[in-house]
Coordinates of C-alpha atoms (C1' of nucleotides) in Angstrom, one line a residue:
Chain A
X1346 CA -93.4 25.4 -22.3
X1347 CA -94.8 28.8 -22.8
X1348 CA -93.9 31.2 -20.0
X1349 CA -97.2 32.9 -19.4
X1350 CA -100.5 31.5 -18.6
X1351 CA -102.4 32.9 -21.5
X1352 CA -100.6 30.6 -23.9
X1353 CA -102.5 27.3 -24.2
X1354 CA -101.9 24.4 -26.4
X1355 CA -104.3 23.2 -29.0
X1356 CA -104.6 19.6 -30.0
X1357 CA -102.8 19.4 -33.3
X1358 CA -104.9 16.6 -34.7
X1359 CA -108.2 18.1 -33.6
X1360 CA -107.7 21.2 -35.8
X1361 CA -106.2 19.3 -38.6
X1362 CA -102.9 21.1 -38.5
X1363 CA -100.9 20.3 -41.6
X1364 CA -98.1 22.2 -43.3
X1365 CA -99.2 20.7 -46.5
X1366 CA -102.5 22.6 -46.3
X1367 CA -101.1 25.7 -44.7
X1368 CA -101.3 28.9 -46.8
X1369 CA -98.0 29.9 -45.3
X1370 CA -96.3 26.9 -46.7
X1371 CA -94.2 28.8 -49.2
X1372 CA -92.8 30.9 -46.4
X1373 CA -92.1 28.2 -43.9
X1374 CA -91.4 25.0 -45.7
X1375 CA -89.0 23.8 -48.3
X1376 CA -90.3 23.8 -51.9
X1377 CA -90.2 20.8 -54.2
X1378 CA -91.0 18.1 -51.7
X1379 CA -92.5 14.9 -53.0
X1380 CA -96.0 14.1 -51.6
X1381 CA -94.5 11.5 -49.2
X1382 CA -91.9 13.9 -48.0
X1383 CA -94.5 16.6 -47.5
X1384 CA -96.5 14.3 -45.4
X1385 CA -93.6 13.4 -43.2
X1386 CA -92.6 17.0 -42.8
X1387 CA -96.2 17.7 -41.5
X1388 CA -95.1 15.6 -38.6
X1389 CA -92.6 18.2 -37.3
X1390 CA -95.5 20.3 -35.9
X1391 CA -96.3 18.8 -32.6
X1392 CA -98.9 21.3 -31.6
X1393 CA -100.2 24.8 -32.1
X1394 CA -100.2 27.3 -29.3
X1395 CA -102.1 30.6 -28.9
X1396 CA -100.2 33.5 -27.4
X1397 CA -102.0 36.4 -26.0
X1398 CA -100.9 39.9 -26.8
X1399 CA -98.3 41.0 -24.3
X1400 CA -97.4 37.5 -23.1
X1401 CA -94.1 35.7 -23.9
X1402 CA -93.8 32.6 -26.0
X1403 CA -90.4 32.0 -24.4
X1404 CA -88.0 33.8 -22.1
X1405 CA -84.3 34.1 -22.0
X1406 CA -82.8 31.3 -19.9
X1407 CA -85.6 28.8 -20.4
X1408 CA -84.8 25.4 -21.7
X1409 CA -84.9 25.3 -25.4
X1410 CA -86.9 22.4 -26.8
X1411 CA -88.5 23.6 -30.0
X1412 CA -88.6 26.2 -32.8
X1413 CA -91.8 28.1 -33.4
X1414 CA -93.3 29.0 -36.7
X1415 CA -95.6 32.0 -36.5
X1416 CA -99.0 31.2 -38.1
X1417 CA -100.7 34.5 -37.1
X1418 CA -99.8 37.5 -35.1
X1419 CA -96.7 39.6 -34.6
X1420 CA -93.8 39.1 -32.3
X1421 CA -90.8 41.0 -31.1
X1422 CA -87.6 39.3 -29.8
X1423 CA -85.4 41.1 -27.3
X1424 CA -82.3 40.5 -25.3
X1425 CA -81.8 41.9 -21.8
X1426 CA -78.3 42.7 -20.6
X1427 CA -77.4 42.0 -17.0
X1428 CA -77.6 45.7 -16.2
X1429 CA -81.2 46.0 -17.3
X1430 CA -80.5 47.3 -20.8
X1431 CA -83.0 46.0 -23.3
X1432 CA -82.6 45.6 -27.0
X1433 CA -85.2 44.6 -29.5
X1434 CA -83.4 42.2 -31.9
X1435 CA -86.2 41.8 -34.4
X1436 CA -89.9 41.8 -35.3
X1437 CA -91.4 38.7 -36.7
X1438 CA -94.6 38.0 -38.6
X1439 CA -96.5 35.1 -40.1
X1440 CA -94.4 32.5 -41.7
X1441 CA -91.2 33.4 -39.8
X1442 CA -89.4 31.1 -37.5
X1443 CA -88.3 32.1 -34.0
X1444 CA -86.2 30.4 -31.4
X1445 CA -83.0 29.7 -33.4
X1446 CA -80.9 31.5 -30.7
X1447 CA -81.7 28.7 -28.3
X1448 CA -80.0 25.9 -30.1
X1449 CA -76.4 26.8 -29.2
X1450 CA -76.8 26.5 -25.4
X1451 CA -80.0 24.5 -25.1
X1452 CA -81.5 27.6 -23.5
X1453 CA -83.3 30.5 -25.1
X1454 CA -81.1 33.6 -25.4
X1455 CA -83.9 36.1 -25.9
X1456 CA -87.5 36.8 -25.0
X1457 CA -90.2 36.4 -27.6
X1458 CA -93.2 38.7 -26.9
X1459 CA -96.4 38.7 -28.8
X1460 CA -97.4 42.2 -29.9
X1461 CA -100.8 41.0 -30.9
X1462 CA -102.7 37.8 -30.3
X1463 CA -100.8 35.1 -32.1
X1464 CA -100.8 31.5 -32.9
X1465 CA -97.6 29.5 -33.4
X1466 CA -96.7 26.0 -34.6
X1467 CA -94.5 24.2 -32.1
X1468 CA -91.7 22.2 -33.8
X1469 CA -89.7 20.1 -31.4
X1470 CA -86.1 20.5 -32.3
X1471 CA -85.3 16.8 -31.8
X1472 CA -87.9 15.9 -34.3
X1473 CA -86.7 18.4 -36.8
X1474 CA -83.2 16.9 -36.5
X1475 CA -84.4 13.4 -37.0
X1476 CA -86.5 14.3 -40.0
X1477 CA -83.8 16.5 -41.5
X1478 CA -81.5 13.5 -41.5
X1479 CA -83.9 11.6 -43.7
X1480 CA -85.3 14.4 -45.9
X1481 CA -82.4 16.2 -47.5
X1482 CA -84.5 19.2 -48.6
X1483 CA -85.6 19.8 -45.0
X1484 CA -82.0 19.7 -43.8
X1485 CA -81.0 22.3 -46.3
X1486 CA -84.1 24.3 -45.4
X1487 CA -83.1 24.5 -41.8
X1488 CA -79.7 25.6 -42.8
X1489 CA -81.1 28.2 -45.0
X1490 CA -83.4 29.6 -42.4
X1491 CA -80.5 30.0 -39.9
X1492 CA -78.3 31.5 -42.6
X1493 CA -81.1 34.0 -43.5
X1494 CA -81.2 35.1 -39.9
X1495 CA -77.5 35.7 -39.9
X1496 CA -77.7 37.7 -43.1
X1497 CA -80.7 39.7 -41.7
X1498 CA -78.7 40.6 -38.7
X1499 CA -75.8 41.8 -40.9
X1500 CA -78.3 44.2 -42.4
X1501 CA -79.3 45.4 -39.0
X1502 CA -75.6 45.9 -38.1
X1503 CA -75.2 48.0 -41.3
X1504 CA -78.2 50.0 -40.1
X1505 CA -77.1 50.5 -36.5
X1506 CA -73.5 50.9 -37.4
X1507 CA -73.6 53.5 -40.0
X1508 CA -76.9 55.2 -40.6
X1509 CA -78.5 58.3 -39.3
X1510 CA -81.9 58.4 -37.7
X1511 CA -83.9 59.1 -40.9
X1512 CA -82.0 56.5 -42.8
X1513 CA -82.7 53.9 -40.2
X1514 CA -86.3 54.6 -40.0
X1515 CA -86.7 54.7 -43.8
X1516 CA -84.9 51.3 -44.1
X1517 CA -87.1 49.9 -41.3
X1518 CA -90.3 51.0 -43.0
X1519 CA -89.3 49.7 -46.4
X1520 CA -88.4 46.4 -44.8
X1521 CA -91.7 46.1 -43.1
X1522 CA -93.6 47.1 -46.2
X1523 CA -91.8 44.5 -48.3
X1524 CA -92.5 41.7 -45.8
X1525 CA -96.1 42.7 -45.4
X1526 CA -96.6 43.0 -49.1
X1527 CA -95.1 39.5 -49.6
X1528 CA -98.0 38.3 -47.3
X1529 CA -100.6 40.0 -49.4
X1530 CA -101.0 43.3 -47.5
X1531 CA -101.2 46.7 -49.1
X1532 CA -98.1 48.1 -50.5
X1533 CA -98.9 51.6 -49.2
X1534 CA -100.7 51.2 -45.9
X1535 CA -99.8 49.5 -42.6
X1536 CA -100.6 49.4 -39.0
X1537 CA -97.6 49.3 -36.7
X1538 CA -97.8 46.6 -34.1
X1539 CA -95.2 48.1 -31.9
X1540 CA -94.7 51.3 -29.9
X1541 CA -92.3 54.1 -30.8
X1542 CA -90.1 52.9 -28.0
X1543 CA -89.8 49.4 -29.4
X1544 CA -89.0 50.8 -32.9
X1545 CA -86.4 53.0 -31.2
X1546 CA -84.9 50.1 -29.3
X1547 CA -84.6 48.1 -32.6
X1548 CA -83.1 51.0 -34.4
X1549 CA -80.8 52.2 -31.7
X1550 CA -82.8 55.5 -31.2
X1551 CA -84.8 57.1 -28.5
X1552 CA -88.5 57.0 -28.9
X1553 CA -88.6 60.8 -29.2
X1554 CA -86.2 60.6 -32.2
X1555 CA -88.4 58.0 -33.8
X1556 CA -91.4 60.3 -33.3
X1557 CA -89.7 63.3 -34.6
X1558 CA -88.4 61.5 -37.7
X1559 CA -92.0 60.3 -38.4
X1560 CA -93.1 63.8 -38.2
X1561 CA -90.3 65.0 -40.5
X1562 CA -91.3 62.4 -43.1
X1563 CA -94.9 63.4 -42.8
X1564 CA -93.9 67.1 -43.2
X1565 CA -92.0 66.2 -46.3
X1566 CA -95.0 64.4 -47.7
X1567 CA -93.3 61.1 -47.8
X1568 CA -95.7 59.3 -45.4
X1569 CA -98.9 60.0 -43.6
X1570 CA -98.9 59.3 -39.8
X1571 CA -101.9 58.9 -37.6
X1572 CA -100.6 57.2 -34.5
X1573 CA -99.8 53.7 -35.6
X1574 CA -101.6 54.0 -38.9
X1575 CA -99.1 54.7 -41.7
X1576 CA -99.6 55.5 -45.3
X1577 CA -96.6 55.5 -47.6
X1578 CA -97.1 58.3 -50.1
X1579 CA -93.7 58.3 -51.7
X1580 CA -91.8 55.0 -51.5
X1581 CA -89.1 56.3 -53.9
X1582 CA -88.3 59.0 -51.4
X1583 CA -87.8 56.4 -48.7
X1584 CA -85.4 54.6 -51.0
X1585 CA -83.5 57.8 -51.7
X1586 CA -83.2 58.5 -48.0
X1587 CA -81.7 55.0 -47.3
X1588 CA -79.3 55.3 -50.2
X1589 CA -78.2 58.8 -49.4
X1590 CA -74.4 58.9 -48.9
X1591 CA -73.9 61.0 -45.8
X1592 CA -73.9 59.5 -42.4
X1593 CA -71.8 56.3 -42.8
X1594 CA -68.8 55.3 -40.7
Chain B
X550 CA -62.7 29.6 -55.3
X551 CA -60.6 32.2 -53.5
X552 CA -60.9 35.6 -55.0
X553 CA -57.3 36.8 -54.9
X554 CA -54.3 35.2 -56.4
X555 CA -52.3 34.9 -53.2
X556 CA -54.6 32.2 -51.9
X557 CA -53.3 28.9 -53.0
X558 CA -54.5 25.4 -52.2
X559 CA -52.4 22.9 -50.4
X560 CA -52.8 19.2 -51.0
X561 CA -54.7 18.0 -47.9
X562 CA -53.2 14.6 -47.8
X563 CA -49.6 15.8 -48.3
X564 CA -49.6 17.7 -45.0
X565 CA -51.7 15.1 -43.2
X566 CA -54.6 17.3 -42.5
X567 CA -56.8 15.7 -39.9
X568 CA -59.3 17.3 -37.5
X569 CA -58.6 14.4 -35.2
X570 CA -55.0 15.6 -34.8
X571 CA -55.8 19.3 -34.9
X572 CA -55.1 21.3 -31.8
X573 CA -58.1 23.4 -32.5
X574 CA -60.4 20.4 -32.4
X575 CA -62.2 21.5 -29.3
X576 CA -63.0 24.8 -30.9
X577 CA -64.1 23.5 -34.3
X578 CA -65.4 20.0 -33.9
X579 CA -68.1 18.3 -31.9
X580 CA -67.0 16.6 -28.8
X581 CA -67.8 13.0 -27.8
X582 CA -67.4 11.4 -31.2
X583 CA -66.5 7.8 -31.5
X584 CA -63.2 7.0 -33.1
X585 CA -65.0 5.9 -36.3
X586 CA -67.1 9.0 -36.4
X587 CA -64.1 11.2 -35.8
X588 CA -62.4 9.6 -38.8
X589 CA -65.3 10.3 -41.0
X590 CA -65.6 13.9 -39.9
X591 CA -62.0 14.3 -40.9
X592 CA -63.3 13.8 -44.4
X593 CA -65.2 17.1 -44.4
X594 CA -61.9 19.0 -44.9
X595 CA -61.2 18.9 -48.6
X596 CA -58.2 21.1 -48.6
X597 CA -56.3 23.7 -46.8
X598 CA -55.7 27.2 -48.3
X599 CA -53.3 29.9 -47.4
X600 CA -54.6 33.4 -47.6
X601 CA -52.2 36.3 -47.7
X602 CA -52.8 39.3 -45.5
X603 CA -55.0 41.8 -47.3
X604 CA -56.5 39.3 -49.7
X605 CA -60.0 38.0 -49.6
X606 CA -61.0 34.4 -48.9
X607 CA -64.3 35.1 -50.6
X608 CA -66.3 38.1 -51.8
X609 CA -69.9 39.0 -51.6
X610 CA -71.8 37.7 -54.6
X611 CA -69.4 34.8 -55.3
X612 CA -71.0 31.3 -55.5
X613 CA -71.1 29.6 -52.1
X614 CA -69.6 26.2 -52.0
X615 CA -67.9 25.7 -48.7
X616 CA -67.5 26.8 -45.1
X617 CA -64.1 27.7 -43.9
X618 CA -62.5 26.9 -40.6
X619 CA -59.7 29.2 -39.6
X620 CA -56.5 27.3 -38.7
X621 CA -54.2 30.3 -38.3
X622 CA -54.5 34.0 -38.9
X623 CA -57.2 36.6 -38.4
X624 CA -60.1 37.7 -40.6
X625 CA -62.7 40.4 -40.8
X626 CA -66.0 40.0 -42.5
X627 CA -67.7 43.0 -44.0
X628 CA -70.8 43.8 -45.9
X629 CA -70.9 46.6 -48.5
X630 CA -74.2 48.4 -49.2
X631 CA -75.0 49.4 -52.7
X632 CA -74.1 53.0 -52.0
X633 CA -70.6 52.2 -50.9
X634 CA -71.2 52.0 -47.2
X635 CA -69.1 49.4 -45.6
X636 CA -69.7 47.7 -42.3
X637 CA -67.4 45.2 -40.6
X638 CA -69.7 42.5 -39.2
X639 CA -67.1 40.6 -37.3
X640 CA -63.5 39.6 -36.6
X641 CA -62.7 35.9 -36.6
X642 CA -59.7 34.0 -35.3
X643 CA -58.4 30.5 -35.2
X644 CA -61.0 27.8 -34.6
X645 CA -63.9 29.9 -35.9
X646 CA -66.0 29.2 -38.9
X647 CA -66.8 31.6 -41.6
X648 CA -69.0 31.5 -44.7
X649 CA -72.3 30.8 -42.9
X650 CA -74.0 33.8 -44.6
X651 CA -73.6 32.1 -48.0
X652 CA -75.9 29.2 -47.3
X653 CA -79.3 31.0 -47.7
X654 CA -78.8 32.2 -51.3
X655 CA -75.9 30.0 -52.5
X656 CA -73.9 33.1 -52.8
X657 CA -71.6 34.7 -50.2
X658 CA -73.3 37.8 -48.6
X659 CA -70.1 39.4 -47.3
X660 CA -66.4 39.6 -47.9
X661 CA -63.8 37.8 -45.7
X662 CA -60.5 39.6 -45.6
X663 CA -57.4 38.2 -44.0
X664 CA -55.9 40.8 -41.6
X665 CA -52.8 38.7 -41.3
X666 CA -51.4 35.7 -43.3
X667 CA -53.8 32.9 -42.6
X668 CA -54.6 29.3 -43.3
X669 CA -58.1 27.9 -43.5
X670 CA -59.6 24.5 -43.9
X671 CA -62.1 24.2 -46.8
X672 CA -65.2 22.2 -45.9
X673 CA -67.4 21.7 -48.9
X674 CA -71.0 22.4 -47.8
X675 CA -72.3 19.4 -49.7
X676 CA -70.1 17.1 -47.9
X677 CA -71.0 18.6 -44.5
X678 CA -74.6 18.0 -45.3
X679 CA -74.1 14.4 -46.3
X680 CA -72.0 13.6 -43.3
X681 CA -74.3 15.5 -40.9
X682 CA -77.1 13.2 -42.1
X683 CA -75.1 10.2 -40.9
X684 CA -73.4 11.6 -37.8
X685 CA -76.0 13.1 -35.5
X686 CA -73.4 14.9 -33.4
X687 CA -72.1 16.7 -36.5
X688 CA -75.6 17.7 -37.5
X689 CA -76.2 19.2 -34.1
X690 CA -72.8 20.8 -34.1
X691 CA -73.5 22.6 -37.4
X692 CA -76.8 23.9 -35.9
X693 CA -75.0 25.0 -32.8
X694 CA -72.4 27.0 -34.8
X695 CA -75.0 28.8 -36.7
X696 CA -77.0 29.5 -33.6
X697 CA -73.9 30.8 -31.9
X698 CA -73.4 33.2 -34.7
X699 CA -77.0 34.4 -34.3
X700 CA -76.5 35.0 -30.6
X701 CA -73.2 36.7 -31.2
X702 CA -74.9 39.1 -33.5
X703 CA -77.6 39.8 -30.9
X704 CA -74.8 40.9 -28.7
X705 CA -73.5 43.2 -31.3
X706 CA -76.9 44.7 -31.8
X707 CA -77.1 45.3 -28.0
X708 CA -73.7 47.1 -28.3
X709 CA -74.6 49.1 -31.4
X710 CA -78.1 49.9 -30.4
X711 CA -77.6 51.1 -26.9
X712 CA -74.1 51.7 -25.8
X713 CA -71.9 54.8 -25.8
X714 CA -68.5 54.9 -27.4
X715 CA -66.5 54.0 -24.3
X716 CA -68.9 51.1 -23.4
X717 CA -68.6 49.8 -26.9
X718 CA -64.9 49.8 -26.9
X719 CA -64.6 48.3 -23.5
X720 CA -67.0 45.5 -24.5
X721 CA -65.0 44.9 -27.6
X722 CA -61.7 44.7 -25.8
X723 CA -63.2 42.3 -23.2
X724 CA -64.6 40.1 -25.9
X725 CA -61.2 40.0 -27.8
X726 CA -59.3 39.3 -24.6
X727 CA -61.6 36.5 -23.7
X728 CA -61.4 34.8 -27.1
X729 CA -57.6 35.2 -27.2
X730 CA -57.2 33.8 -23.7
X731 CA -59.3 30.8 -24.7
X732 CA -56.6 30.2 -27.3
X733 CA -53.8 30.4 -24.8
X734 CA -52.8 34.0 -25.2
X735 CA -52.0 36.4 -22.5
X736 CA -54.9 37.7 -20.5
X737 CA -53.4 41.2 -20.3
X738 CA -51.6 41.8 -23.5
X739 CA -52.7 41.8 -27.1
X740 CA -51.8 43.0 -30.5
X741 CA -54.7 44.4 -32.5
X742 CA -54.8 43.0 -36.0
X743 CA -57.1 45.6 -37.3
X744 CA -57.0 49.4 -37.8
X745 CA -58.8 52.0 -35.8
X746 CA -61.1 52.5 -38.8
X747 CA -62.0 48.8 -38.8
X748 CA -62.7 48.8 -35.1
X749 CA -64.8 51.9 -35.7
X750 CA -66.7 50.3 -38.5
X751 CA -67.5 47.3 -36.3
X752 CA -68.5 49.4 -33.3
X753 CA -70.4 52.0 -35.3
X754 CA -67.9 54.8 -34.5
X755 CA -65.6 56.9 -36.4
X756 CA -61.9 56.1 -36.2
X757 CA -61.2 59.4 -34.4
X758 CA -63.7 58.4 -31.7
X759 CA -62.0 55.0 -31.3
X760 CA -58.6 56.7 -31.0
X761 CA -59.9 59.2 -28.5
X762 CA -61.5 56.6 -26.4
X763 CA -58.3 54.5 -26.4
X764 CA -56.5 57.6 -25.2
X765 CA -59.1 58.2 -22.5
X766 CA -58.8 54.7 -21.2
X767 CA -55.0 55.1 -21.2
X768 CA -55.3 58.4 -19.3
X769 CA -57.5 56.7 -16.7
X770 CA -54.9 54.0 -16.3
X771 CA -57.2 51.3 -17.5
X772 CA -55.0 50.2 -20.5
X773 CA -51.7 51.0 -22.0
X774 CA -51.7 51.8 -25.7
X775 CA -48.8 51.8 -28.0
X776 CA -50.3 51.8 -31.5
X777 CA -51.7 48.3 -31.9
X778 CA -50.0 46.9 -28.8
X779 CA -52.4 47.0 -25.9
X780 CA -51.9 46.1 -22.3
X781 CA -54.9 45.7 -20.0
X782 CA -54.0 47.2 -16.7
X783 CA -57.4 47.1 -15.0
X784 CA -59.9 44.5 -16.5
X785 CA -62.3 45.2 -13.7
X786 CA -62.6 48.8 -14.8
X787 CA -63.5 47.7 -18.3
X788 CA -66.2 45.5 -16.9
X789 CA -67.5 48.5 -14.9
X790 CA -67.6 50.6 -18.0
X791 CA -69.6 48.1 -19.9
X792 CA -72.1 47.6 -17.1
X793 CA -72.6 51.3 -16.3
X794 CA -76.2 52.2 -16.6
X795 CA -76.2 55.5 -18.6
X796 CA -76.3 55.4 -22.3
X797 CA -79.0 52.9 -23.2
X798 CA -81.9 53.5 -25.5
Chain C
dC1271 C1' -115.5 60.0 -17.9
dG1272 C1' -111.2 59.7 -16.4
dC1273 C1' -106.8 57.3 -16.2
dG1274 C1' -102.6 55.1 -17.9
dG1275 C1' -100.0 54.3 -21.6
dT1276 C1' -98.5 56.3 -25.8
dG1277 C1' -97.2 59.9 -28.9
dT1278 C1' -95.7 64.7 -30.0
dT1279 C1' -93.0 68.7 -29.6
dG1280 C1' -89.7 72.3 -27.7
dA1281 C1' -85.3 73.8 -25.7
dA1282 C1' -81.0 72.8 -23.8
dA1283 C1' -77.2 69.4 -23.1
dA1284 C1' -74.3 65.7 -24.3
dT1285 C1' -72.1 62.8 -27.4
dT1286 C1' -70.2 61.9 -31.6
dG1287 C1' -68.8 63.4 -36.2
dT1288 C1' -66.2 66.5 -39.3
dC1289 C1' -62.3 68.8 -40.8
dA1290 C1' -57.7 69.6 -40.4
dA1291 C1' -52.9 69.5 -39.0
dT1292 C1' -49.3 66.6 -37.4
dA1293 C1' -46.9 62.5 -35.9
dA1294 C1' -45.7 57.8 -36.0
dT1295 C1' -45.3 53.6 -38.5
dT1296 C1' -45.0 50.5 -42.2
dG1297 C1' -44.0 49.1 -46.6
dT1298 C1' -41.3 49.7 -51.0
dG1299 C1' -37.9 50.4 -54.1
dG1300 C1' -33.4 52.1 -54.9
Chain D
dC240 C1' -30.0 49.4 -45.3
dC241 C1' -31.9 53.8 -46.0
dA242 C1' -35.1 57.1 -47.6
dC243 C1' -39.4 58.2 -49.3
dA244 C1' -44.3 57.5 -49.9
dA245 C1' -48.4 55.8 -48.1
dT246 C1' -51.0 54.3 -44.5
dT247 C1' -52.4 54.7 -39.9
dA248 C1' -52.9 57.1 -35.5
dT249 C1' -53.4 61.2 -32.5
dT250 C1' -55.3 65.5 -31.2
dG251 C1' -57.8 70.0 -31.4
dA252 C1' -61.6 73.0 -32.6
dC253 C1' -66.0 73.2 -34.3
dA254 C1' -70.4 71.4 -36.2
dA255 C1' -74.1 68.2 -36.5
dT256 C1' -77.0 64.9 -34.7
dT257 C1' -79.2 62.8 -31.1
dT258 C1' -80.4 62.6 -26.3
dT259 C1' -82.4 64.4 -22.2
dC260 C1' -85.9 66.6 -19.7
dA261 C1' -90.2 68.5 -19.6
dA262 C1' -94.8 69.7 -20.9
dC263 C1' -98.7 68.5 -23.1
dA264 C1' -102.0 66.0 -26.4
dC265 C1' -104.3 61.8 -27.7
dC266 C1' -106.4 57.6 -27.7
dG267 C1' -108.3 53.3 -26.0
dC268 C1' -110.4 51.0 -22.5
dG269 C1' -112.4 49.9 -18.2

DNA sequence: CGCGGTGTTGAAAATTGTCAATAATTGTGG
DNA sequence: CCACAATTATTGACAATTTTCAACACCGCG
């Protein structure tokens, strides 16, 4: 299933894969399941796959067979227009689900590229469907995950549609920080997994604009930038930048 | 449930509402259902509601209870940021489903405003869930609808992230035409249901830019513009504009 | 140690936004 | 049905932001 050679399956049983034991459970799985239900839901994970940095978990156009839950690592998803345009549609980290775009046409509609060595749980969509029919909480959970993605994209549209460069980047950083913090990382330090160009693609900006805006933030004492290492010195300032009135359409 | 007074329920039985008889069936409903299944799926529509032009079918923050299928009329959905920013996230027409954003948090995450007098089918989400558990085709259909919305938003991100004004507007027009044509309308003429400002909000442009770009297209003989009445003179030219290489990030 | 990919910065150009004036259209109430 | 008010649309001149092009610096890795 994976597009590139570096991805290789791991026998699920062998490594005792079990959502019920997974420390990402609260992020991936529905809460409030009974022990029996929990055990059954464990069964949706058919395998675990390693994906090397730079390789693709799936590509646009490939047959869609499964959703993927990220266990470790960091991904970007991007769509390519016919004319070669390329747009990063999101960055995904541990506990997040990718592949939802493939359901509608039974083919993936974007590429998922690992930005660092990663490991994902393969959840065959057929199996999810069967189990969701029996476990109501799982059914609702699947709906919630898809709805969440829709709402997330609304937020991106707000960003792309009406914000200026500094507002976009501030919103992006706050979002990243929030998600990282929810996973136990520092509230003030982070290492970017993506290039300036990828950030720019996601935010609808050129890489130079991203770089300049980082420099501006650094000059204002809001953040500290050393290549991909960032330190947030003044989170409140970032919030003020996002909420500033100018630059909306 | 509706936010504004002008929306009033219609007794579903009285007007013999039935998906099985609806001429939008192919757009709304799964295909290949058995007669019995079809009859049961009819049951997801609890009522029909009329929504007057300018009033809201639902608002951000309201409790989410149902999805809505548009029978007639035209809607926009928009999100409002805390600071008063407003972003149109989509335009919806007959046969399309709105409200998906509400599932994740049990509250609507955007406003749905009727841009012309409309009539919608109310489909309580509880009931959809129950029935989806029994009718596999319905379950898959719900997944497909949500996935389709995710993919649609990817397209919008491509548009907002990397296209110039004329490319955005050309893509917008082509998309509208295609959807209208699928509903039996002319392939070359249309009446816009929304203002320049609403188009601009959707496309991440100011209304003046939208107006100017319309004028430019008209000057180039690509379209004819008389206020909201449009005639597409040269669809191929619009395609060429969308596919032109420049202006991507 | 050097090379390729990545990041920074400057100056000029292009695109889009802002402000403002006017026109056209639609809705409303007499 | 008409007239007036309010909304919507068009257009111009100018300003602001972002992009483009280019040069150079910095890692990281073989």
